[in-house]
Amino acid sequence: MAEGSVLMHEDEQHENVPAFEFVNVNSTEFHIGTFRDLWLEVLNPEVYSHCATAPEVEDVEFIEEMGIEPKTLEELKHICGADSLKRGHEDPDSLPSDPHLSTLKLRKRRQDYKETLTRDTLDRHEVYANELEMISVGKKPESPGDLIPEGEMVLTFNIMYPVLFQRFKRVRAFQTVHVLGSQRLTELRDAICCVSDLQVFGEFSSTPDMVPQFISKDHYKSAFFFFNGTFFNDTRFPECRDISETTREWARSRGFPHFRTAKMEDASFYDLRMKVGFPYYYTHQGDCEHVLILTDIRLVHQDDCLDVKLYPLITHKHRVVTRKCSVCHLYISRWITSSDALAPTDPCLFCDQCFRMFHYDDEGNKLGDFLAYAYVDPGTFN
Amino acid sequence: MEHFREPVKTDCEELLARFQATESVRYEQFLEIWRDMNFSSIYYGKPEPSERRRFARLILSVVSPYFFPPYTFQIRVGGLFLLYGLFNSQLVTPREKIRVSLKDWKDVMQFQRDAVNAQHYDVVYIFRKLLTDKAFYFTAMPIPLFYREKKEDGRKMKICEEFVDPSSRPQELVTTDMLEEIANIHEHYEGLKKSVFAEPDPNLDLIQKNLVPKLNGAILTYSNWQWNRTESEQQDDEEGPSNQESSRRAQLLASIKSRSYGQAVEASKSRRHRQTQLVPAAEAEFSLKVTPKKKRKPSLKTRTQYRFNTQGNESEGLNVTRVWCMSAVKEEKAPEKRKKKFNWNPEKSSDPT
Ligand SMILES: [Zn+2]
Ligand SMILES: [Zn+2]
């Protein structure tokens, strides 16, 4: 690169090299597309390529650059080989009986303690979370056209669930999603699973077969992201309304600086200026608000899932205890009834089978008086 | 997993300190220490699900900072070798990667240039091997960020002072370029004076004639003095307790701090006398290593208690300690009662806060 152009862009470069704004909390704000360009400028493309460089090419380059004899390189390879790091044939599953390393002392103490426990300590949730993360690792697409281009950026978002449910108050439930820098904001929006998108409104005791068609996501399509002073509204469908209007109006009347609006479907992540580690907002269904944190940005790696079609990629999802049917205690509840003389409680949860068995005769006629609403369990996404 | 951060740091710093003592940047020297400590075994143990991966992630993030300034070139080489060793010894597939941020990358490139110029072939080879093995994630920030600050972060991120060059601000300020610049200005100034006055006027001799050589000399003298002092300090250190011992002592001090809010006890005069020499040195360490956040000197009570405890340990009498330190006895009994809960930090467990 020519010296002049380096100088010309120096300011831009400097402000788009992320640094800590608050140590270990969040970064300064930077333009994601420029940040990516800066990385690509300083890296040899081989370093982030999806393929390995031929060892012979490497060797020749090294010999030439260092000005050494091939013999010296052979010696280096011998001295620096990774094989000599391991001592003898040891079983990595077993700890030395009297370890010197502090880490092993702690691990040994911990393992000895665990052995004294009778209960099975295998945490199924953890296994599941790990499976989810590993399931897509190194996945290559079937069609070469779906291969993520080298030098693409991967962004990691943590999306918190709102405190819709009292029982979530203590745990910070969240889902982790990987998106590509070139993807549109709408693609992230569509990947966020929230039960409030699946709520079904209306009373259906007379027409229980009518339910599945009406879910909120289809009815109430408006949503926005709030990134860095701009409301990104979803305007893909004619029914979408600018639901940020209220907030902006409120802010205007109280002398806040002017907030911009933009279309969610027009913006890719490369167009954004963001801070890593900083809380942003996603709002949908009118008032279901999620805090969103961009936890990481990096170049895509050859060990990542390389199938474009699998992005946005969900790598973590909080698991929720599902509410079982109050009759069979076996199946997940699908119905919630009230003013129901046949139910032990008010309101009461039923699985589909028990609900129909109790409340309708063989011909499907409603028995007795009650109100029935569709119930979407928060654990549905598990 | 966070509980492993401290012990991991201790282990890595022990290895780096031993590497530092060799005064070498050769990989062979590093490998010898690595093998002697059987460092690959740091990954051993019966794994719980995903534990190995999370541990690999943790240890790489603990070691990475040693590869960057402000650490000395030698420590950075040690940090690089350590990353290489840990990256290759990990027990998960695919391997966890080493994170490098864009901001730090220019330091990495400078490091590579320095190593090439100094013909440290093994250093360059290892670095390039990591690159071709795709061992790095090219990131925005050195660690993922969750908008959550942990209380202990300050302590955990603390720089290891022993691995940093003594500060050299005067030398940084007075560079060759700067001396040349001053020489030029000085010459110009003398020239101007000559052009104004036909005869040199002694009233105008406000600045020493040999300004530049004098300034240069002063810096050299300072630099020599600083170097000699560091040398002699190091010799003192070698005569004193070993590194391992001093870290053991730091741990001990931490444990004492946690149990020292109780009762003051009087020491016998003979003991007090024997302690006078030891305490000041240890005290310095106390405030440096154990309570870096608090600049405040430990209270008199704490210091007194500390003296007793050192005393107790030194006079190989655990019983002696117990006589005056009731809380210690209670504390040792406590874990037996609550057997079910694992104690991550037995030394610090009785911290009243
Ligand atoms: Zn929601
Ligand atoms: Zn049922």
mmCIF file of N, CA and C and ligand atoms in Angstrom, chain A residues 325-331 350-355, ligand 2:
data_model
loop_
_atom_site.group_PDB
_atom_site.id
_atom_site.type_symbol
_atom_site.label_atom_id
_atom_site.label_comp_id
_atom_site.label_asym_id
_atom_site.label_seq_id
_atom_site.Cartn_x
_atom_site.Cartn_y
_atom_site.Cartn_z
ATOM 1 N N CYS A 325 -49.249 -30.645 31.533
ATOM 2 C CA CYS A 325 -50.700 -30.725 31.639
ATOM 3 C C CYS A 325 -51.098 -31.089 33.073
ATOM 4 N N SER A 326 -52.093 -30.417 33.607
ATOM 5 C CA SER A 326 -52.444 -30.657 35.005
ATOM 6 C C SER A 326 -53.215 -31.964 35.191
ATOM 7 N N VAL A 327 -53.572 -32.624 34.137
ATOM 8 C CA VAL A 327 -54.277 -33.894 34.257
ATOM 9 C C VAL A 327 -53.312 -35.069 34.128
ATOM 10 N N CYS A 328 -52.614 -35.129 33.007
ATOM 11 C CA CYS A 328 -51.743 -36.287 32.803
ATOM 12 C C CYS A 328 -50.319 -36.059 33.316
ATOM 13 N N HIS A 329 -49.974 -34.809 33.593
ATOM 14 C CA HIS A 329 -48.615 -34.469 34.043
ATOM 15 C C HIS A 329 -47.536 -35.025 33.133
ATOM 16 N N LEU A 330 -47.863 -35.175 31.879
ATOM 17 C CA LEU A 330 -46.956 -35.851 30.965
ATOM 18 C C LEU A 330 -46.624 -34.959 29.778
ATOM 19 N N TYR A 331 -47.654 -34.416 29.183
ATOM 20 C CA TYR A 331 -47.433 -33.637 27.967
ATOM 21 C C TYR A 331 -47.409 -32.134 28.256
ATOM 22 N N PHE A 350 -53.942 -27.563 30.192
ATOM 23 C CA PHE A 350 -54.218 -28.894 29.656
ATOM 24 C C PHE A 350 -53.370 -29.166 28.422
ATOM 25 N N CYS A 351 -53.023 -30.428 28.230
ATOM 26 C CA CYS A 351 -52.441 -30.797 26.950
ATOM 27 C C CYS A 351 -53.605 -30.947 25.975
ATOM 28 N N ASP A 352 -53.280 -31.002 24.708
ATOM 29 C CA ASP A 352 -54.336 -31.019 23.708
ATOM 30 C C ASP A 352 -55.277 -32.208 23.896
ATOM 31 N N GLN A 353 -54.676 -33.387 24.147
ATOM 32 C CA GLN A 353 -55.467 -34.607 24.281
ATOM 33 C C GLN A 353 -56.434 -34.534 25.462
ATOM 34 N N CYS A 354 -55.899 -34.220 26.631
ATOM 35 C CA CYS A 354 -56.731 -34.155 27.824
ATOM 36 C C CYS A 354 -57.791 -33.057 27.688
ATOM 37 N N PHE A 355 -57.407 -31.938 27.096
ATOM 38 C CA PHE A 355 -58.337 -30.834 26.929
ATOM 39 C C PHE A 355 -59.562 -31.285 26.144
HETATM 40 ZN ZN ZN C 2 -52.716 -34.206 29.513
#
